[in-house]
Tab-separated table of C-alpha atoms in Angstrom:
chain	number	residue	atom	x	y	z
A	136	MET	CA	-32.328	32.355	19.635
A	137	SER	CA	-27.797	32.076	18.683
A	138	LEU	CA	-27.254	29.003	16.962
A	139	ILE	CA	-23.387	29.891	17.167
A	140	LYS	CA	-22.234	32.665	18.892
A	141	CYS	CA	-18.441	33.637	18.504
A	142	THR	CA	-16.491	36.432	21.484
A	143	ASP	CA	-13.474	38.068	20.902
A	144	VAL	CA	-12.118	35.802	18.020
A	145	ASN	CA	-8.767	35.920	16.664
A	146	LEU	CA	-8.441	34.573	13.790
A	147	SER	CA	-4.463	34.552	10.815
A	148	TYR	CA	-4.132	32.836	7.972
A	149	ASP	CA	-0.216	31.404	6.967
A	150	GLY	CA	1.183	32.530	10.224
A	151	LEU	CA	-0.563	36.772	9.307
A	152	ARG	CA	-3.205	37.866	12.078
A	153	VAL	CA	-6.131	38.954	9.313
A	154	ALA	CA	-8.647	39.881	11.642
A	155	GLU	CA	-8.660	40.869	15.797
A	156	ASN	CA	-11.448	40.455	17.969
A	157	LEU	CA	-14.501	39.761	16.257
A	158	THR	CA	-17.587	38.794	18.533
A	159	PHE	CA	-21.060	38.731	17.154
A	160	GLU	CA	-23.620	35.792	16.649
A	161	ILE	CA	-25.923	34.270	14.307
A	162	ASN	CA	-29.028	34.011	14.726
A	163	SER	CA	-31.175	30.978	14.411
A	164	GLY	CA	-33.708	32.217	11.161
A	165	ASP	CA	-30.787	34.705	9.440
A	166	TYR	CA	-30.331	35.462	6.135
A	167	TYR	CA	-26.226	37.174	6.803
A	168	SER	CA	-24.222	38.206	4.350
A	169	ILE	CA	-20.791	38.687	5.965
A	170	ILE	CA	-18.385	41.270	2.636
A	171	GLY	CA	-15.704	43.066	2.563
A	172	ARG	CA	-13.125	43.238	0.223
A	173	ASN	CA	-10.132	40.558	-0.530
A	174	GLY	CA	-7.456	39.267	1.793
A	175	SER	CA	-9.963	41.350	4.985
A	176	GLY	CA	-10.552	37.918	5.810
A	177	LYS	CA	-14.267	37.017	5.666
A	178	SER	CA	-12.975	33.172	3.930
A	179	THR	CA	-10.783	32.661	7.343
A	180	LEU	CA	-13.868	33.419	9.165
A	181	LEU	CA	-15.856	31.009	7.534
A	182	LYS	CA	-13.931	27.841	8.154
A	183	ALA	CA	-13.546	28.790	11.555
A	184	LEU	CA	-16.732	28.962	11.487
A	185	LEU	CA	-17.536	25.566	9.686
A	186	LYS	CA	-14.919	24.190	12.470
A	187	LEU	CA	-12.384	24.432	9.783
A	188	LYS	CA	-9.688	26.070	11.337
A	189	GLN	CA	-8.732	27.069	15.114
A	190	PRO	CA	-9.295	30.558	16.624
A	191	ASP	CA	-5.478	31.517	17.259
A	192	SER	CA	-8.002	32.756	20.323
A	193	GLY	CA	-11.851	33.617	21.913
A	194	ASN	CA	-14.524	31.556	21.157
A	195	ILE	CA	-16.657	29.771	18.913
A	196	GLU	CA	-19.506	27.835	20.396
A	197	TYR	CA	-22.368	26.175	18.600
A	198	CYS	CA	-25.573	26.975	20.981
A	199	ASP	CA	-28.975	25.350	21.306
A	200	GLY	CA	-28.446	21.457	20.677
A	201	PHE	CA	-26.460	23.005	16.866
A	202	CYS	CA	-24.306	21.215	15.286
A	203	GLN	CA	-22.095	20.355	12.752
A	204	SER	CA	-24.387	17.883	11.196
A	205	ASP	CA	-27.578	20.649	10.945
A	206	ILE	CA	-24.669	21.907	8.186
A	207	GLY	CA	-24.495	22.252	4.326
A	208	TYR	CA	-22.194	23.378	3.237
A	209	LEU	CA	-21.903	25.275	-1.170
A	210	ALA	CA	-17.421	26.364	-0.809
A	211	GLN	CA	-15.548	29.007	-3.343
A	212	GLN	CA	-12.672	26.062	-4.703
A	213	THR	CA	-14.288	22.865	-3.587
A	214	SER	CA	-10.704	20.306	-4.000
A	215	VAL	CA	-12.460	17.750	-5.610
A	216	GLN	CA	-9.775	16.309	-8.644
A	217	LYS	CA	-10.231	17.252	-12.693
A	218	ASP	CA	-10.731	12.631	-12.539
A	219	PHE	CA	-12.498	11.943	-9.727
A	220	PRO	CA	-15.754	9.074	-11.758
A	221	ALA	CA	-18.540	9.976	-9.942
A	222	SER	CA	-21.696	10.703	-10.676
A	223	VAL	CA	-24.137	13.363	-10.387
A	224	SER	CA	-26.526	10.923	-7.782
A	225	GLU	CA	-23.828	10.031	-6.451
A	226	VAL	CA	-22.210	13.220	-4.831
A	227	VAL	CA	-25.669	14.758	-4.607
A	228	ILE	CA	-26.706	11.745	-1.778
A	229	SER	CA	-23.655	11.951	0.144
A	230	GLY	CA	-24.869	15.577	1.625
A	231	CYS	CA	-27.025	12.753	3.586
A	232	LEU	CA	-24.639	11.003	5.401
A	233	LYS	CA	-24.639	11.997	8.362
A	234	SER	CA	-22.754	11.889	11.462
A	235	ASN	CA	-23.682	10.446	14.490
A	236	GLY	CA	-24.784	6.774	14.361
A	237	PHE	CA	-23.663	3.993	12.434
A	238	LYS	CA	-25.443	4.356	10.001
A	239	PRO	CA	-23.503	2.452	6.411
A	240	PHE	CA	-26.008	2.143	3.956
A	241	PHE	CA	-28.916	4.960	3.140
A	242	SER	CA	-31.907	5.459	3.547
A	243	LYS	CA	-34.890	4.965	0.915
A	244	ASN	CA	-35.320	8.983	2.960
A	245	ASP	CA	-32.071	9.876	2.189
A	246	LYS	CA	-32.755	8.685	-1.795
A	247	ARG	CA	-36.373	11.170	-1.198
A	248	LEU	CA	-34.501	13.822	-0.383
A	249	ALA	CA	-31.024	13.612	-3.213
A	250	GLU	CA	-33.853	13.070	-5.811
A	251	GLU	CA	-35.771	16.021	-4.445
A	252	LYS	CA	-32.958	18.499	-4.508
A	253	MET	CA	-32.423	16.506	-7.996
A	254	THR	CA	-35.759	18.005	-9.263
A	255	LEU	CA	-35.435	21.230	-7.287
A	256	LEU	CA	-32.303	22.296	-9.106
A	257	GLY	CA	-32.825	21.087	-12.666
A	258	ILE	CA	-30.223	18.632	-12.201
A	259	ASP	CA	-32.452	15.722	-11.700
A	260	ASN	CA	-32.592	15.051	-15.786
A	261	ILE	CA	-28.738	14.318	-15.812
A	262	LYS	CA	-28.169	12.224	-12.224
A	263	ASP	CA	-26.936	9.660	-14.018
A	264	LYS	CA	-23.328	12.253	-16.110
A	265	CYS	CA	-20.122	12.120	-14.852
A	266	PHE	CA	-19.247	15.093	-12.211
A	267	ARG	CA	-15.992	15.599	-14.179
A	268	GLU	CA	-17.663	15.709	-17.801
A	269	LEU	CA	-19.796	18.545	-16.631
A	270	SER	CA	-19.487	22.131	-16.844
A	271	GLY	CA	-19.436	25.084	-13.981
A	272	GLY	CA	-21.876	25.943	-13.251
A	273	GLN	CA	-24.087	22.607	-13.118
A	274	GLN	CA	-21.763	20.935	-11.504
A	275	GLN	CA	-22.232	24.268	-8.951
A	276	ARG	CA	-25.843	23.654	-9.170
A	277	VAL	CA	-24.969	19.390	-7.673
A	278	LEU	CA	-22.628	20.903	-5.644
A	279	LEU	CA	-25.575	23.014	-3.896
A	280	ALA	CA	-27.563	19.862	-4.016
A	281	ARG	CA	-25.756	18.384	-1.891
A	282	ALA	CA	-24.914	20.727	0.181
A	283	MET	CA	-29.637	21.232	0.484
A	284	CYS	CA	-29.019	17.552	1.144
A	285	ALA	CA	-26.407	17.651	4.591
A	286	ALA	CA	-28.824	21.696	5.419
A	287	LYS	CA	-30.737	20.552	8.736
A	288	LYS	CA	-30.477	24.214	9.868
A	289	MET	CA	-28.083	26.276	8.529
A	290	LEU	CA	-26.573	26.291	5.050
A	291	PHE	CA	-23.183	28.373	3.632
A	292	LEU	CA	-21.967	29.890	1.137
A	293	ASP	CA	-18.434	31.087	0.184
A	294	GLU	CA	-18.782	33.354	-3.040
A	295	PRO	CA	-21.048	30.939	-4.858
A	296	VAL	CA	-21.879	32.559	-7.861
A	297	THR	CA	-17.896	33.553	-9.156
A	298	GLY	CA	-17.950	32.569	-12.650
A	299	LEU	CA	-21.912	32.823	-12.762
A	300	ASP	CA	-24.012	34.575	-15.509
A	301	PRO	CA	-26.657	37.133	-13.720
A	302	VAL	CA	-29.729	34.858	-15.213
A	303	VAL	CA	-27.960	31.999	-13.864
A	304	THR	CA	-27.015	34.053	-10.525
A	305	THR	CA	-30.457	35.231	-9.924
A	306	GLU	CA	-31.875	32.177	-10.315
A	307	PHE	CA	-29.211	31.386	-7.099
A	308	PHE	CA	-30.245	33.252	-5.360
A	309	ASN	CA	-33.839	31.984	-5.622
A	310	ILE	CA	-33.163	29.179	-4.743
A	311	ILE	CA	-31.567	30.247	-1.752
A	312	ASN	CA	-34.256	32.983	-0.300
A	313	LYS	CA	-37.172	30.022	-1.353
A	314	MET	CA	-34.548	27.443	1.577
A	315	HIS	CA	-34.065	30.793	3.766
A	316	ASP	CA	-38.351	31.310	3.607
A	317	ASP	CA	-38.492	27.479	4.888
A	318	GLY	CA	-36.539	28.339	7.733
A	319	ILE	CA	-32.976	27.364	6.612
A	320	THR	CA	-30.399	29.677	8.607
A	321	ILE	CA	-27.766	31.477	5.099
A	322	VAL	CA	-24.509	32.471	5.307
A	323	ILE	CA	-22.753	33.525	2.318
A	324	VAL	CA	-19.788	35.064	1.634
A	325	SER	CA	-19.240	37.035	-1.462
A	326	HIS	CA	-18.350	40.237	-1.896
A	327	ASP	CA	-21.003	41.531	-4.442
A	328	ILE	CA	-22.218	44.099	-1.579
A	329	HIS	CA	-25.913	44.522	-4.004
A	330	CYS	CA	-27.178	40.558	-3.607
A	331	ALA	CA	-25.762	40.746	0.525
A	332	VAL	CA	-28.390	44.240	-0.152
A	333	LYS	CA	-30.929	42.235	-1.298
A	334	TYR	CA	-31.433	39.649	-0.111
A	335	SER	CA	-30.243	39.160	3.064
A	336	ASN	CA	-31.451	40.314	6.511
A	337	ARG	CA	-28.342	41.162	8.221
A	338	ILE	CA	-24.585	42.286	7.012
A	339	LEU	CA	-21.238	41.771	8.401
A	340	HIS	CA	-18.940	44.309	7.168
A	341	MET	CA	-14.659	42.688	8.088
A	342	ASP	CA	-12.087	45.162	7.225
A	343	ASN	CA	-9.346	42.669	9.553
A	344	GLU	CA	-12.038	43.096	11.608
A	345	ILE	CA	-15.312	44.373	12.327
A	346	ALA	CA	-16.291	46.532	9.808
A	347	PHE	CA	-20.489	47.056	10.451
A	348	ASP	CA	-22.802	43.758	12.007
A	349	GLY	CA	-26.101	44.971	11.736
A	350	THR	CA	-29.521	44.860	9.461
A	351	ALA	CA	-29.124	45.251	5.737
A	352	ARG	CA	-31.077	48.235	5.925
A	353	GLU	CA	-28.980	50.392	8.652
A	354	TYR	CA	-26.502	49.380	6.809
A	355	VAL	CA	-26.889	51.445	3.644
A	356	ASN	CA	-27.389	54.171	5.623
A	357	SER	CA	-24.356	53.873	7.149
A	358	LYS	CA	-21.086	55.427	7.186
A	359	VAL	CA	-18.904	52.284	6.251
A	360	GLY	CA	-21.865	51.375	3.967
A	361	ARG	CA	-21.901	54.281	1.798
A	362	ASP	CA	-18.107	54.878	0.922
A	363	PHE	CA	-18.340	50.611	-0.017
A	364	ILE	CA	-21.516	50.795	-1.859
A	365	GLY	CA	-20.624	53.640	-3.625
A	366	GLY	CA	-16.515	52.105	-4.218
A	367	HIS	CA	-18.551	49.298	-6.041
A	368	ARG	CA	-20.171	50.919	-8.759
A	369	HIS	CA	-17.759	53.945	-9.630
A	370	ASP	CA	-19.683	56.959	-10.003
B	102	MET	CA	-5.585	-28.181	-20.357
B	103	ILE	CA	-8.254	-29.830	-18.155
B	104	GLU	CA	-5.648	-32.306	-15.846
B	105	THR	CA	-3.431	-29.950	-16.248
B	106	LEU	CA	-5.405	-27.346	-13.822
B	107	HIS	CA	-5.508	-30.621	-12.134
B	108	ILE	CA	-2.554	-31.261	-11.428
B	109	MET	CA	-1.466	-27.736	-10.353
B	110	PHE	CA	-4.375	-27.028	-7.712
B	111	SER	CA	-3.787	-30.834	-6.280
B	112	TYR	CA	-0.544	-28.509	-4.878
B	113	THR	CA	-1.639	-27.981	-1.010
B	114	PHE	CA	0.978	-24.724	-1.499
B	115	ILE	CA	-0.717	-23.442	-4.921
B	116	VAL	CA	-4.341	-23.410	-2.682
B	117	ARG	CA	-3.654	-21.517	-0.270
B	118	ALA	CA	-1.843	-19.204	-3.029
B	119	LEU	CA	-5.100	-19.123	-4.602
B	120	ILE	CA	-7.267	-18.444	-1.203
B	121	VAL	CA	-4.544	-15.518	0.225
B	122	GLY	CA	-3.977	-14.127	-3.265
B	123	LEU	CA	-7.871	-13.453	-4.148
B	124	LEU	CA	-8.670	-12.031	-0.692
B	125	VAL	CA	-5.262	-10.074	-0.416
B	126	SER	CA	-6.098	-8.917	-4.617
B	127	LEU	CA	-9.412	-7.997	-4.287
B	128	CYS	CA	-8.850	-5.743	0.197
B	129	ALA	CA	-6.200	-4.213	-2.618
B	130	ALA	CA	-7.897	-2.955	-5.768
B	131	LEU	CA	-10.952	-2.249	-3.403
B	132	LEU	CA	-8.952	0.197	-1.292
B	133	GLY	CA	-6.619	0.965	-4.301
B	134	VAL	CA	-9.878	3.246	-5.472
B	135	SER	CA	-9.728	5.536	-2.404
B	136	LEU	CA	-5.920	6.063	-2.157
B	137	VAL	CA	-5.341	6.726	-5.748
B	138	LEU	CA	-8.085	9.488	-5.336
B	139	LYS	CA	-6.601	10.997	-2.377
B	140	ARG	CA	-3.175	10.820	-4.714
B	141	TYR	CA	-2.097	8.135	-1.502
B	142	SER	CA	-1.148	5.528	-3.621
B	143	MET	CA	2.388	5.722	-2.314
B	144	ILE	CA	1.533	5.271	1.262
B	145	GLY	CA	1.302	1.606	-0.174
B	146	ASP	CA	4.372	1.691	-2.361
B	147	GLY	CA	6.430	3.442	0.978
B	148	LEU	CA	4.491	0.758	3.528
B	149	SER	CA	5.795	-2.513	1.621
B	150	HIS	CA	8.937	-1.300	2.016
B	151	VAL	CA	8.595	-1.075	5.689
B	152	GLY	CA	6.496	-3.578	5.023
B	153	PHE	CA	10.291	-5.502	4.420
B	154	GLY	CA	12.166	-3.763	6.983
B	155	ALA	CA	9.953	-5.720	9.190
B	156	ILE	CA	10.127	-9.468	7.883
B	157	ALA	CA	13.812	-9.217	7.892
B	158	ILE	CA	13.955	-8.037	11.429
B	159	ALA	CA	11.650	-10.974	13.039
B	160	THR	CA	13.272	-12.918	10.556
B	161	ALA	CA	16.717	-12.653	11.687
B	162	PHE	CA	15.449	-11.980	15.665
B	163	ASN	CA	12.832	-15.637	15.431
B	164	TRP	CA	10.012	-13.342	16.234
B	165	ALA	CA	6.696	-14.651	14.623
B	166	PRO	CA	7.033	-12.576	10.734
B	167	MET	CA	3.099	-11.697	10.887
B	168	GLU	CA	2.033	-11.075	14.583
B	169	PHE	CA	5.575	-8.314	14.102
B	170	THR	CA	4.817	-7.012	10.586
B	171	ILE	CA	1.679	-6.333	10.884
B	172	PRO	CA	1.265	-3.373	13.829
B	173	VAL	CA	4.177	-2.010	12.458
B	174	VAL	CA	3.248	-1.882	8.988
B	175	ILE	CA	0.109	0.036	10.695
B	176	LEU	CA	1.454	2.007	12.867
B	177	ALA	CA	4.077	3.062	9.478
B	178	ALA	CA	0.927	3.498	7.952
B	179	PHE	CA	-0.460	5.923	11.261
B	180	LEU	CA	3.365	7.948	10.198
B	181	LEU	CA	2.389	8.572	6.940
B	182	LEU	CA	-0.400	9.444	6.117
B	183	ARG	CA	0.128	12.186	9.225
B	184	ILE	CA	2.978	13.127	6.841
B	185	SER	CA	1.181	13.449	3.806
B	186	GLU	CA	-0.706	15.659	5.803
B	187	ASN	CA	1.623	18.074	7.197
B	188	SER	CA	1.502	20.528	4.255
B	189	ASN	CA	5.248	22.106	6.308
B	190	ILE	CA	6.912	19.066	4.991
B	191	LYS	CA	7.371	17.742	2.249
B	192	GLY	CA	5.381	14.389	1.400
B	193	ASP	CA	6.133	12.553	-1.324
B	194	SER	CA	10.248	13.467	-0.185
B	195	ALA	CA	8.985	12.251	3.444
B	196	ILE	CA	7.684	8.734	2.614
B	197	ALA	CA	10.488	8.537	-0.150
B	198	MET	CA	12.638	8.654	2.526
B	199	ILE	CA	10.878	6.328	5.252
B	200	SER	CA	10.397	3.568	2.472
B	201	THR	CA	14.055	3.561	1.758
B	202	GLY	CA	15.303	3.936	5.288
B	203	ALA	CA	13.004	0.929	6.181
B	204	LEU	CA	14.646	-1.186	3.113
B	205	ALA	CA	17.925	-0.328	4.030
B	206	ILE	CA	17.950	-1.558	7.710
B	207	GLY	CA	15.418	-4.837	6.387
B	208	ILE	CA	18.724	-5.751	4.614
B	209	LEU	CA	21.249	-4.662	6.972
B	210	ALA	CA	18.428	-6.909	9.169
B	211	ALA	CA	19.074	-10.922	6.449
B	212	SER	CA	22.510	-9.957	5.330
B	213	MET	CA	23.221	-10.350	9.636
B	214	THR	CA	22.452	-13.541	9.992
B	215	THR	CA	23.917	-16.274	7.881
B	216	GLY	CA	22.252	-18.017	4.505
B	217	MET	CA	19.219	-15.107	4.259
B	218	ASN	CA	20.243	-14.583	0.603
B	219	THR	CA	16.939	-16.878	-0.711
B	220	ASP	CA	15.107	-15.420	1.273
B	221	ILE	CA	15.035	-11.999	0.468
B	222	ASN	CA	14.754	-12.303	-2.605
B	223	SER	CA	11.582	-14.260	-1.685
B	224	TYR	CA	10.724	-10.890	0.322
B	225	LEU	CA	12.054	-8.373	-2.585
B	226	PHE	CA	9.228	-10.467	-5.722
B	227	GLY	CA	7.460	-12.859	-2.935
B	228	SER	CA	7.101	-16.612	-3.644
B	229	ILE	CA	4.133	-18.612	-4.152
B	230	LEU	CA	6.457	-21.017	-1.372
B	231	ALA	CA	5.497	-18.352	1.390
B	232	MET	CA	2.527	-19.538	2.953
B	233	SER	CA	1.854	-21.860	5.325
B	234	ILE	CA	-0.778	-22.657	7.054
B	235	SER	CA	-2.221	-20.847	10.293
B	236	ASP	CA	-0.080	-17.457	7.033
B	237	VAL	CA	-3.494	-18.805	5.405
B	238	VAL	CA	-6.130	-19.144	8.033
B	239	MET	CA	-4.506	-15.621	9.602
B	240	SER	CA	-5.145	-13.851	6.373
B	241	VAL	CA	-8.930	-15.169	5.445
B	242	VAL	CA	-9.463	-13.523	8.766
B	243	LEU	CA	-7.721	-10.691	8.065
B	244	SER	CA	-9.042	-10.337	5.018
B	245	LEU	CA	-12.683	-10.720	6.162
B	246	VAL	CA	-12.623	-8.098	8.133
B	247	VAL	CA	-11.272	-5.519	6.090
B	248	LEU	CA	-14.497	-6.520	3.191
B	249	LEU	CA	-16.683	-6.153	5.694
B	250	LEU	CA	-15.024	-2.764	7.046
B	251	PHE	CA	-14.588	-1.252	3.746
B	252	ILE	CA	-18.929	-2.299	2.969
B	253	LEU	CA	-19.655	-1.003	5.841
B	254	PHE	CA	-17.736	2.744	5.605
B	255	TYR	CA	-18.317	2.517	2.248
B	256	ASN	CA	-20.445	5.212	1.809
B	257	LYS	CA	-18.852	6.934	4.163
B	258	ILE	CA	-14.902	6.519	2.575
B	259	PHE	CA	-16.434	8.092	-0.952
B	260	ALA	CA	-16.770	10.728	0.709
B	261	VAL	CA	-13.928	11.862	2.294
B	262	THR	CA	-12.163	10.268	-1.396
B	263	PHE	CA	-14.586	13.113	-2.887
B	264	ASP	CA	-14.589	16.804	-0.527
B	265	GLU	CA	-12.066	16.217	2.486
B	266	THR	CA	-13.683	19.291	3.593
B	267	PHE	CA	-17.035	18.502	2.961
B	268	ALA	CA	-16.637	16.353	5.288
B	269	LYS	CA	-15.296	17.957	7.961
B	270	ALA	CA	-17.709	20.631	7.613
B	271	THR	CA	-20.621	19.079	7.743
B	272	GLY	CA	-19.620	16.765	11.261
B	273	ILE	CA	-17.629	13.594	9.157
B	274	MET	CA	-14.609	13.459	10.772
B	275	ALA	CA	-11.831	12.905	7.948
B	276	ASN	CA	-9.536	11.764	9.406
B	277	ILE	CA	-11.307	8.629	11.509
B	278	TYR	CA	-11.133	7.329	8.376
B	279	ASN	CA	-8.521	8.304	6.597
B	280	MET	CA	-7.206	5.831	9.741
B	281	LEU	CA	-9.045	3.815	8.600
B	282	ILE	CA	-7.969	3.652	4.910
B	283	ALA	CA	-4.374	3.926	6.408
B	284	PHE	CA	-5.286	0.904	8.673
B	285	LEU	CA	-7.690	-1.215	6.241
B	286	THR	CA	-4.243	-0.661	3.020
B	287	ALA	CA	-1.827	-1.942	6.088
B	288	ILE	CA	-3.028	-5.242	7.159
B	289	THR	CA	-3.660	-5.973	3.352
B	290	ILE	CA	-0.104	-5.213	2.483
B	291	VAL	CA	1.375	-7.340	5.127
B	292	LEU	CA	-1.283	-9.781	3.950
B	293	GLY	CA	-0.130	-9.458	0.212
B	294	MET	CA	3.337	-8.937	0.668
B	295	ARG	CA	4.936	-12.515	1.645
B	296	MET	CA	3.311	-13.529	-1.774
B	297	MET	CA	3.138	-10.690	-4.170
B	298	GLY	CA	7.221	-9.069	-2.709
B	299	ALA	CA	7.599	-5.946	-1.243
B	300	LEU	CA	8.376	-4.464	-4.388
B	301	LEU	CA	5.903	-5.456	-6.327
B	302	ILE	CA	2.185	-5.788	-3.919
B	303	SER	CA	1.865	-0.997	-4.174
B	304	SER	CA	1.158	-2.578	-7.814
B	305	LEU	CA	-2.037	-4.911	-6.619
B	306	ILE	CA	-3.451	-1.748	-5.287
B	307	ILE	CA	-3.282	0.775	-8.454
B	308	PHE	CA	-3.084	-1.215	-11.516
B	309	PRO	CA	-7.098	-2.676	-11.297
B	310	ALA	CA	-8.047	1.406	-9.840
B	311	LEU	CA	-6.363	2.973	-12.352
B	312	SER	CA	-7.314	0.393	-14.939
B	313	ALA	CA	-11.124	1.250	-14.094
B	314	MET	CA	-11.292	4.651	-14.113
B	315	ARG	CA	-10.181	4.386	-18.061
B	316	VAL	CA	-13.471	3.103	-18.674
B	317	CYS	CA	-15.657	3.964	-15.717
B	318	LYS	CA	-17.877	7.412	-14.673
B	319	ARG	CA	-18.821	6.069	-11.523
B	320	PHE	CA	-17.393	5.469	-8.371
B	321	LYS	CA	-19.552	2.561	-7.530
B	322	THR	CA	-18.386	0.876	-11.215
B	323	VAL	CA	-15.187	1.127	-10.793
B	324	VAL	CA	-14.469	-0.094	-6.740
B	325	ILE	CA	-16.583	-2.612	-8.265
B	326	THR	CA	-14.484	-3.127	-11.773
B	327	SER	CA	-11.095	-2.603	-10.184
B	328	ALA	CA	-11.958	-5.842	-7.708
B	329	ILE	CA	-12.605	-8.191	-10.754
B	330	ILE	CA	-10.352	-6.381	-12.877
B	331	SER	CA	-7.363	-7.311	-9.634
B	332	VAL	CA	-9.527	-10.728	-9.016
B	333	ILE	CA	-9.178	-12.444	-12.579
B	334	CYS	CA	-5.881	-11.009	-13.208
B	335	PHE	CA	-5.286	-12.611	-9.911
B	336	LEU	CA	-6.163	-15.611	-11.214
B	337	ILE	CA	-5.226	-16.347	-14.385
B	338	GLY	CA	-1.102	-14.573	-13.271
B	339	LEU	CA	-1.548	-18.137	-10.780
B	340	ILE	CA	-2.116	-20.458	-13.445
B	341	THR	CA	0.499	-18.655	-16.287
B	342	SER	CA	3.313	-18.681	-14.309
B	343	TYR	CA	2.837	-22.346	-13.226
B	344	PHE	CA	2.956	-22.981	-16.672
B	345	LEU	CA	4.854	-20.636	-17.272
B	346	SER	CA	7.672	-21.523	-14.493
B	347	THR	CA	7.527	-17.763	-13.976
B	348	PRO	CA	7.455	-16.357	-10.946
B	349	THR	CA	3.610	-15.056	-9.339
B	350	GLY	CA	4.491	-12.129	-8.194
B	351	ALA	CA	5.549	-10.061	-11.614
B	352	THR	CA	3.016	-12.074	-13.560
B	353	VAL	CA	0.104	-10.809	-12.374
B	354	VAL	CA	2.227	-7.123	-12.402
B	355	VAL	CA	2.501	-7.904	-15.728
B	356	LEU	CA	-1.612	-9.381	-16.271
B	357	ASN	CA	-2.613	-5.834	-14.772
B	358	ILE	CA	-0.792	-3.737	-17.206
B	359	VAL	CA	-1.850	-5.213	-20.456
B	360	VAL	CA	-5.148	-4.886	-18.997
B	361	PHE	CA	-4.642	-0.870	-17.820
B	362	VAL	CA	-3.470	-1.037	-21.739
B	363	LEU	CA	-6.050	-1.949	-22.922
B	364	LEU	CA	-8.787	-0.329	-21.641
B	365	THR	CA	-7.245	2.930	-21.796
B	366	VAL	CA	-7.673	2.400	-25.736
B	367	ILE	CA	-11.415	1.593	-25.469
B	368	GLY	CA	-10.918	4.319	-23.353
B	369	LYS	CA	-9.766	6.621	-25.157
B	370	ILE	CA	-12.209	5.294	-28.585
B	371	LYS	CA	-15.265	5.601	-26.275
């Protein structure tokens, strides 16, 4: 069952065309990695998939009852300012807001969900701390917890492990894998090809157009895949 | 002292100023947190200038001041919001252009009608005598609307203030809530403008929020502290201005400065 269908999508960034003729589908249950070098249009594509950006032409369609309030999103750089006063629990529970319905306050369920995610990510002990005073790794966990609260069906991650150390990175992917096992569709933008091959089941290689779209196994055996993986290993 | 206070509050104009002032201070402080954090402080300032222009025109043509000014300022709020969201134009200079432009038009309109000089003064720096009974009723009703909408949409206002991109991506109509914030700000500014003065009203939006942010670390406590600071400063400011015969608006602002400095020092020590 496909949740998002892209047909002949063309994208530009600052007036420059960055991606052309993108046609692909994201299916329910996918663990979909979008990879490519810097400037290959992968982050722009993610923004378009999230409807934060209009494609120049082509069509991005949400199908089968999938809608924006089913989405969780962990951005590459959050636009949160340095001096914003907000506690960890306030940030996490803001992921529970749904656009539909006139519901001014959080329900018991929302609060339970937020608690649950904070415990899962090991940030329940700092939930009254101020967000701006946390370390980069802790902030990333808080924002992931918020994204998890929002993700009913699909979680989008934009370069989520940039700047995290290897131990934390492994932990991070374990949590994402767990979510995928629980039935959440994962879409991850990354230039870390090894993690992509290791964890995801489908890979979209962007090079201003689709250079490859298929399973991770097929990718490793493809020419594009071999070149990109080889180039990254420096061996 | 008690006796003097008793006399003071036996004046109808003081009681009117008290009611309107407290409500406006409360609304301004609540909205101020969001405006300051969204870097929209200049919008508040711009709107008060547009408000001055509108009110001067309304007076020149003998139109009902509030009924004319409120819609004009609401329109200006949406316009300023669009400008500051559109990164193609330099947002801050566009706001400065609109606000000084409105000020100039207001002064022209006011000076073309005779005997407007004292009025210009009271528009710019506020006058405690400005409130008629119908103004008070209107202010009470509109402030309650502002407060109610703020409480009902508190969580969504937090979400679009904290991280607009995330809010948009997860299906919250951020633009609608930005417009709501601008709309509520416009009403608050017009309500408070004649008492506080067009040049001073935006300080009610900016100071309490900034003061609260010196010492509080949660969004909710910042909002509540900001409201308390604003209300107390207004109350003490009004009483002080009565005793010292100083202009109310300026006195309230000076008190807000004192609180800001105090809390900055406390925040540093903590």
